[in-house]
């Protein structure tokens, strides 16, 4: 345990709560080290299989798969693609690997978050404290706050909070609505994360805003009046709020581009009115999309 980590623990006990869970301590450690706090479960079968792999043989077997050249590429495939490949004819080693990767992804699928226990649960209040305490922010690196595979309990409320760093949640689950109204953040990413709505009206993001790669919202995502210094990426994002606004992005300013394609889906209205640096005039687009 480094001196900086010990000091961060002491600060959290003094200013947040005297007793910290192992889940909370793991996040503090990741922040200090500039790493992702990864709560995903590693399959024992997968670990054992990797130890037994003949990498040269596997490399030959992977040549037949599109866009896959190495093991990391295979692990980056989504569950749907893995299931599709499992049904095809492949050498035994590759079939075993496909099955093991698919099983691990199923365990960590946000859709199965009801089965995630306390070891994967973070309190929204703890995240709020980390993002608002001036002394806590001194322990952050330029990698900000990055969480993978956690369930966030309670309502995350960062209304009008100034957090000048990265705020990344990958394949996480938020059980209550997220409030980012009027917040100022360096960059925001909800990559493959499931939420029950986001109120980010008038948010200011210096970099990019990602709601993509399997992002799902069962409730309105409000970006009205937002200012985005980079792009808004909703590729492969799913927005659901039937008969109402699924994505409400009225009167926003985007310095780069807005991507609503390649698997983007919405059930409900999608309203986008954006002033973009690439166009001299305001462009208004209205969509009514159904699954």
mmCIF file with all atom_site columns, N, CA and C in Angstrom, residues 190-197 211-219 236-240:
data_model
loop_
_atom_site.group_PDB
_atom_site.id
_atom_site.type_symbol
_atom_site.label_atom_id
_atom_site.label_alt_id
_atom_site.label_comp_id
_atom_site.label_asym_id
_atom_site.label_entity_id
_atom_site.label_seq_id
_atom_site.pdbx_PDB_ins_code
_atom_site.Cartn_x
_atom_site.Cartn_y
_atom_site.Cartn_z
_atom_site.occupancy
_atom_site.B_iso_or_equiv
_atom_site.pdbx_formal_charge
_atom_site.auth_seq_id
_atom_site.auth_comp_id
_atom_site.auth_asym_id
_atom_site.auth_atom_id
_atom_site.pdbx_PDB_model_num
ATOM 1  N N  . UNK A 1 190 ? -20.399 6.664  -21.222 1.00 0.00 ? 190 UNK A N  1
ATOM 2  C CA . UNK A 1 190 ? -21.221 5.562  -20.728 1.00 0.00 ? 190 UNK A CA 1
ATOM 3  C C  . UNK A 1 190 ? -21.152 4.482  -21.807 1.00 0.00 ? 190 UNK A C  1
ATOM 4  N N  . UNK A 1 191 ? -20.133 3.680  -21.736 1.00 0.00 ? 191 UNK A N  1
ATOM 5  C CA . UNK A 1 191 ? -19.817 2.683  -22.759 1.00 0.00 ? 191 UNK A CA 1
ATOM 6  C C  . UNK A 1 191 ? -20.446 1.346  -22.373 1.00 0.00 ? 191 UNK A C  1
ATOM 7  N N  . UNK A 1 192 ? -21.509 0.934  -23.097 1.00 0.00 ? 192 UNK A N  1
ATOM 8  C CA . UNK A 1 192 ? -22.167 -0.327 -22.782 1.00 0.00 ? 192 UNK A CA 1
ATOM 9  C C  . UNK A 1 192 ? -22.873 -0.325 -21.442 1.00 0.00 ? 192 UNK A C  1
ATOM 10 N N  . UNK A 1 193 ? -23.118 0.851  -20.894 1.00 0.00 ? 193 UNK A N  1
ATOM 11 C CA . UNK A 1 193 ? -23.724 0.982  -19.566 1.00 0.00 ? 193 UNK A CA 1
ATOM 12 C C  . UNK A 1 193 ? -25.240 1.102  -19.666 1.00 0.00 ? 193 UNK A C  1
ATOM 13 N N  . UNK A 1 194 ? -25.955 0.527  -18.683 1.00 0.00 ? 194 UNK A N  1
ATOM 14 C CA . UNK A 1 194 ? -27.416 0.573  -18.642 1.00 0.00 ? 194 UNK A CA 1
ATOM 15 C C  . UNK A 1 194 ? -27.862 1.580  -17.588 1.00 0.00 ? 194 UNK A C  1
ATOM 16 N N  . UNK A 1 195 ? -28.778 2.469  -17.977 1.00 0.00 ? 195 UNK A N  1
ATOM 17 C CA . UNK A 1 195 ? -29.275 3.500  -17.060 1.00 0.00 ? 195 UNK A CA 1
ATOM 18 C C  . UNK A 1 195 ? -30.796 3.554  -17.149 1.00 0.00 ? 195 UNK A C  1
ATOM 19 N N  . UNK A 1 196 ? -31.401 4.301  -16.224 1.00 0.00 ? 196 UNK A N  1
ATOM 20 C CA . UNK A 1 196 ? -32.861 4.479  -16.255 1.00 0.00 ? 196 UNK A CA 1
ATOM 21 C C  . UNK A 1 196 ? -33.201 5.939  -16.538 1.00 0.00 ? 196 UNK A C  1
ATOM 22 N N  . UNK A 1 197 ? -32.331 6.582  -17.303 1.00 0.00 ? 197 UNK A N  1
ATOM 23 C CA . UNK A 1 197 ? -32.543 7.965  -17.687 1.00 0.00 ? 197 UNK A CA 1
ATOM 24 C C  . UNK A 1 197 ? -31.396 8.846  -17.226 1.00 0.00 ? 197 UNK A C  1
ATOM 25 N N  . UNK A 1 211 ? -22.379 7.819  -25.548 1.00 0.00 ? 211 UNK A N  1
ATOM 26 C CA . UNK A 1 211 ? -23.523 7.017  -25.096 1.00 0.00 ? 211 UNK A CA 1
ATOM 27 C C  . UNK A 1 211 ? -23.628 5.884  -26.108 1.00 0.00 ? 211 UNK A C  1
ATOM 28 N N  . UNK A 1 212 ? -22.681 4.978  -26.093 1.00 0.00 ? 212 UNK A N  1
ATOM 29 C CA . UNK A 1 212 ? -22.522 4.081  -27.239 1.00 0.00 ? 212 UNK A CA 1
ATOM 30 C C  . UNK A 1 212 ? -22.168 2.646  -26.839 1.00 0.00 ? 212 UNK A C  1
ATOM 31 N N  . UNK A 1 213 ? -21.921 1.829  -27.897 1.00 0.00 ? 213 UNK A N  1
ATOM 32 C CA . UNK A 1 213 ? -21.451 0.442  -27.731 1.00 0.00 ? 213 UNK A CA 1
ATOM 33 C C  . UNK A 1 213 ? -22.281 -0.369 -26.746 1.00 0.00 ? 213 UNK A C  1
ATOM 34 N N  . UNK A 1 214 ? -23.604 -0.387 -26.966 1.00 0.00 ? 214 UNK A N  1
ATOM 35 C CA . UNK A 1 214 ? -24.478 -1.149 -26.080 1.00 0.00 ? 214 UNK A CA 1
ATOM 36 C C  . UNK A 1 214 ? -25.058 -0.337 -24.946 1.00 0.00 ? 214 UNK A C  1
ATOM 37 N N  . UNK A 1 215 ? -24.825 0.978  -24.939 1.00 0.00 ? 215 UNK A N  1
ATOM 38 C CA . UNK A 1 215 ? -25.474 1.846  -23.949 1.00 0.00 ? 215 UNK A CA 1
ATOM 39 C C  . UNK A 1 215 ? -26.985 1.676  -24.055 1.00 0.00 ? 215 UNK A C  1
ATOM 40 N N  . UNK A 1 216 ? -27.655 1.564  -22.910 1.00 0.00 ? 216 UNK A N  1
ATOM 41 C CA . UNK A 1 216 ? -29.114 1.435  -22.895 1.00 0.00 ? 216 UNK A CA 1
ATOM 42 C C  . UNK A 1 216 ? -29.704 2.353  -21.839 1.00 0.00 ? 216 UNK A C  1
ATOM 43 N N  . UNK A 1 217 ? -30.741 3.091  -22.249 1.00 0.00 ? 217 UNK A N  1
ATOM 44 C CA . UNK A 1 217 ? -31.459 3.928  -21.296 1.00 0.00 ? 217 UNK A CA 1
ATOM 45 C C  . UNK A 1 217 ? -32.939 3.598  -21.361 1.00 0.00 ? 217 UNK A C  1
ATOM 46 N N  . UNK A 1 218 ? -33.502 3.215  -20.231 1.00 0.00 ? 218 UNK A N  1
ATOM 47 C CA . UNK A 1 218 ? -34.941 2.989  -20.135 1.00 0.00 ? 218 UNK A CA 1
ATOM 48 C C  . UNK A 1 218 ? -35.546 4.205  -19.437 1.00 0.00 ? 218 UNK A C  1
ATOM 49 N N  . UNK A 1 219 ? -35.583 5.290  -20.160 1.00 0.00 ? 219 UNK A N  1
ATOM 50 C CA . UNK A 1 219 ? -36.021 6.570  -19.642 1.00 0.00 ? 219 UNK A CA 1
ATOM 51 C C  . UNK A 1 219 ? -35.391 7.663  -20.485 1.00 0.00 ? 219 UNK A C  1
ATOM 52 N N  . UNK A 1 236 ? -24.533 2.440  -31.769 1.00 0.00 ? 236 UNK A N  1
ATOM 53 C CA . UNK A 1 236 ? -24.950 1.229  -31.047 1.00 0.00 ? 236 UNK A CA 1
ATOM 54 C C  . UNK A 1 236 ? -25.548 1.556  -29.680 1.00 0.00 ? 236 UNK A C  1
ATOM 55 N N  . UNK A 1 237 ? -26.115 2.749  -29.562 1.00 0.00 ? 237 UNK A N  1
ATOM 56 C CA . UNK A 1 237 ? -26.799 3.129  -28.332 1.00 0.00 ? 237 UNK A CA 1
ATOM 57 C C  . UNK A 1 237 ? -28.289 2.878  -28.457 1.00 0.00 ? 237 UNK A C  1
ATOM 58 N N  . UNK A 1 238 ? -28.931 2.431  -27.369 1.00 0.00 ? 238 UNK A N  1
ATOM 59 C CA . UNK A 1 238 ? -30.366 2.130  -27.368 1.00 0.00 ? 238 UNK A CA 1
ATOM 60 C C  . UNK A 1 238 ? -31.067 3.055  -26.377 1.00 0.00 ? 238 UNK A C  1
ATOM 61 N N  . UNK A 1 239 ? -32.054 3.791  -26.874 1.00 0.00 ? 239 UNK A N  1
ATOM 62 C CA . UNK A 1 239 ? -32.776 4.773  -26.065 1.00 0.00 ? 239 UNK A CA 1
ATOM 63 C C  . UNK A 1 239 ? -34.255 4.403  -26.065 1.00 0.00 ? 239 UNK A C  1
ATOM 64 N N  . UNK A 1 240 ? -34.823 4.185  -24.899 1.00 0.00 ? 240 UNK A N  1
ATOM 65 C CA . UNK A 1 240 ? -36.214 3.740  -24.812 1.00 0.00 ? 240 UNK A CA 1
ATOM 66 C C  . UNK A 1 240 ? -37.007 4.587  -23.822 1.00 0.00 ? 240 UNK A C  1
#
